[in-house]
Short mmCIF file of C-alpha atoms in Angstrom, two decimals:
data_model
loop_
_atom_site.label_atom_id
_atom_site.label_comp_id
_atom_site.label_asym_id
_atom_site.label_seq_id
_atom_site.Cartn_x
_atom_site.Cartn_y
_atom_site.Cartn_z
CA MET D 1 25.09 56.95 23.74
CA THR D 2 22.39 58.99 25.37
CA THR D 3 24.58 62.00 25.42
CA ALA D 4 25.03 61.59 21.58
CA VAL D 5 21.33 61.44 20.90
CA VAL D 6 20.64 64.45 23.02
CA LEU D 7 23.32 66.49 21.39
CA SER D 8 22.12 65.49 17.77
CA LEU D 9 18.41 66.37 18.90
CA ALA D 10 19.87 69.81 19.98
CA ALA D 11 21.66 70.25 16.71
CA LEU D 12 18.35 69.51 14.72
CA VAL D 13 16.49 72.05 16.91
CA LEU D 14 19.27 74.57 16.14
CA LEU D 15 19.02 73.87 12.48
CA CYS D 16 15.21 74.00 12.41
CA THR D 17 15.21 77.35 14.41
CA LEU D 18 17.75 78.80 11.78
CA ALA D 19 15.52 77.54 8.98
CA LEU D 20 12.47 79.22 10.64
CA LEU D 21 14.20 82.44 11.16
CA TRP D 22 16.34 83.13 8.18
CA SER D 23 14.98 81.14 5.36
CA ARG D 24 12.29 82.41 2.77
CA TRP D 25 10.20 79.27 2.85
CA PRO D 26 6.41 79.85 2.82
CA VAL D 27 4.64 79.73 6.11
CA TRP D 28 3.04 76.30 5.33
CA LEU D 29 6.52 74.86 4.84
CA LYS D 30 7.67 76.22 8.20
CA GLY D 31 4.79 74.79 9.73
CA LEU D 32 5.27 71.44 8.37
CA LEU D 33 8.96 71.68 9.52
CA VAL D 34 7.87 72.37 13.21
CA LEU D 35 5.26 69.51 13.12
CA ALA D 36 7.89 67.07 11.77
CA VAL D 37 10.52 68.19 14.34
CA THR D 38 7.83 67.73 17.28
CA ALA D 39 6.65 64.30 15.96
CA PHE D 40 10.41 63.24 15.62
CA TYR D 41 11.06 64.35 19.34
CA PHE D 42 8.25 62.27 20.76
CA TYR D 43 9.27 59.19 18.69
CA ALA D 44 13.02 59.58 19.66
CA ASP D 45 11.93 60.04 23.52
CA ASP D 46 9.92 56.80 23.33
CA ALA D 47 12.78 54.85 21.43
CA LEU D 48 15.24 56.14 24.05
CA HIS D 49 13.24 54.90 27.18
CA GLY D 50 13.45 51.41 25.45
CA ILE D 51 17.24 51.51 24.92
CA ALA D 52 18.33 53.33 27.97
CA GLY D 53 17.49 50.33 30.19
CA LEU D 54 14.33 51.77 31.81
CA PRO D 55 11.48 49.32 32.43
CA ALA D 56 9.20 48.82 29.56
CA ARG D 57 5.63 49.72 29.97
CA GLU D 58 4.67 46.89 27.62
CA ALA D 59 2.69 43.81 28.68
CA LEU D 60 4.64 40.94 30.23
CA PRO D 61 5.53 38.04 27.72
CA GLU D 62 3.12 35.02 27.69
CA ARG D 63 5.81 32.75 29.45
CA PHE D 64 8.74 33.96 31.59
CA VAL D 65 11.25 33.01 34.35
CA LEU D 66 10.85 35.43 37.28
CA LEU D 67 14.25 36.83 38.17
CA ALA D 68 13.58 39.69 40.52
CA ALA D 69 10.75 42.04 41.50
CA VAL D 70 10.53 45.25 43.44
CA ILE D 71 7.50 46.65 44.82
CA GLU D 72 6.58 50.40 45.13
CA GLU D 73 3.68 50.62 47.24
CA PRO D 74 1.01 53.39 46.67
CA GLY D 75 1.26 56.38 48.88
CA ALA D 76 0.48 60.08 49.18
CA LYS D 77 2.68 61.00 46.10
CA SER D 78 2.75 57.91 44.02
CA LYS D 79 0.11 55.54 42.70
CA GLY D 80 2.64 52.64 43.25
CA ALA D 81 4.19 50.18 40.75
CA LEU D 82 5.55 46.81 40.41
CA TYR D 83 9.05 46.49 38.70
CA VAL D 84 9.71 43.00 37.47
CA TRP D 85 12.89 41.60 35.84
CA VAL D 86 12.01 38.51 33.74
CA ASN D 87 13.62 36.35 31.13
CA GLU D 88 11.10 35.52 28.43
CA LEU D 89 10.73 31.80 27.45
CA LYS D 90 10.51 31.12 23.67
CA ASP D 91 10.37 27.22 22.54
CA GLY D 92 11.02 26.29 26.04
CA ARG D 93 14.45 28.19 26.33
CA PRO D 94 15.12 31.53 28.04
CA ALA D 95 15.81 34.53 25.90
CA ALA D 96 19.30 35.90 25.50
CA GLN D 97 18.80 38.76 27.66
CA PRO D 98 16.44 39.36 30.63
CA ARG D 99 14.00 42.60 30.46
CA ALA D 100 12.58 44.97 33.02
CA TYR D 101 8.79 45.66 33.05
CA ARG D 102 6.78 48.31 35.06
CA LEU D 103 3.25 47.16 36.00
CA PRO D 104 0.61 49.18 37.54
CA TYR D 105 0.16 48.37 41.28
CA GLN D 106 -2.30 45.78 42.06
CA LYS D 107 -2.49 44.13 45.65
CA ASP D 108 -3.02 40.68 44.48
CA LEU D 109 -0.19 40.88 42.04
CA HIS D 110 1.95 42.36 44.82
CA ALA D 111 1.18 39.24 47.01
CA LEU D 112 1.93 36.81 44.13
CA LEU D 113 5.20 38.42 43.38
CA ASP D 114 6.14 38.60 47.02
CA GLU D 115 5.45 34.82 47.43
CA GLY D 116 7.28 34.06 44.06
CA MET D 117 10.42 36.10 45.26
CA LYS D 118 10.48 34.31 48.49
CA LYS D 119 10.80 30.86 46.70
CA VAL D 120 13.53 32.40 44.41
CA ARG D 121 15.49 33.29 47.50
CA GLN D 122 15.13 29.77 48.59
CA GLY D 123 16.59 28.46 45.26
CA ILE D 124 13.21 27.48 43.51
CA SER D 125 13.14 29.02 40.15
CA GLN D 126 9.83 30.44 39.41
CA MET D 127 7.93 30.34 35.95
CA GLY D 128 5.31 32.78 35.10
CA SER D 129 2.47 32.78 32.49
CA THR D 130 0.16 35.59 31.32
CA GLU D 131 -3.07 35.71 29.53
CA PRO D 132 -5.13 38.78 28.65
CA LYS D 133 -7.97 39.59 31.02
CA THR D 134 -11.35 39.04 29.43
CA GLY D 135 -13.75 42.12 29.15
CA PRO D 136 -15.88 43.83 26.73
CA LYS D 137 -15.17 43.60 23.07
CA GLY D 138 -14.70 46.62 20.80
CA PHE D 139 -11.98 49.18 20.42
CA SER D 140 -9.43 48.54 23.15
CA TRP D 141 -7.75 51.74 22.32
CA LEU D 142 -10.84 53.63 23.63
CA ARG D 143 -10.58 51.87 26.84
CA PRO D 144 -7.40 52.67 28.78
CA GLY D 145 -5.94 49.88 30.91
CA SER D 146 -7.94 47.16 28.80
CA ASP D 147 -4.40 45.61 28.10
CA GLU D 148 -4.28 44.24 31.68
CA GLN D 149 -3.05 40.53 32.07
CA ASN D 150 -3.79 37.73 34.42
CA VAL D 151 -0.41 36.63 35.88
CA LYS D 152 0.20 33.23 37.33
CA ILE D 153 3.58 32.25 38.95
CA ARG D 154 4.47 28.60 39.73
CA ASP D 155 7.40 26.42 40.33
CA LEU D 156 9.82 25.88 37.28
CA PRO D 157 9.72 22.23 36.51
CA VAL D 158 12.97 20.34 37.17
CA PRO D 159 14.60 19.23 33.92
CA GLN D 160 14.55 15.50 33.50
CA LEU D 161 17.97 13.98 32.74
CA PRO D 162 18.28 10.99 30.43
CA GLU D 163 19.36 7.55 31.83
CA LYS D 164 22.94 6.42 31.37
#
């Protein structure tokens, strides 16, 4: 599927190049064509990252079941990251498919995920919840990183079976 998208983008660029070189369109229309194709490229790149199975850089869902976590500690070449595979809980039921998320590295979240994964390996399912960190009010898009969350992980309650 990714190959088909790449080939279609290459065909679009080829058609755009031919239109720019051989057409008698006014200069403003050619400039508009270049801007439209450039904007479409960035839109398609963003959409492909969501489709290709790469971890989402979005915020974690409000409630989720922790399935796996991989920690990339900060070093000389990278800032580090936390890769988390979760299954969102909607109305008390898990979503149909799990999702991978990429979170910026934080030492306290690293320790929390590490402890949660130890319990998962012991067979104790872990449930997580998130809430936005409180901070100064105003335009959040002016403050990069203001979409950070407080993450809490605890044991998933054991379901109660009805009596016979």
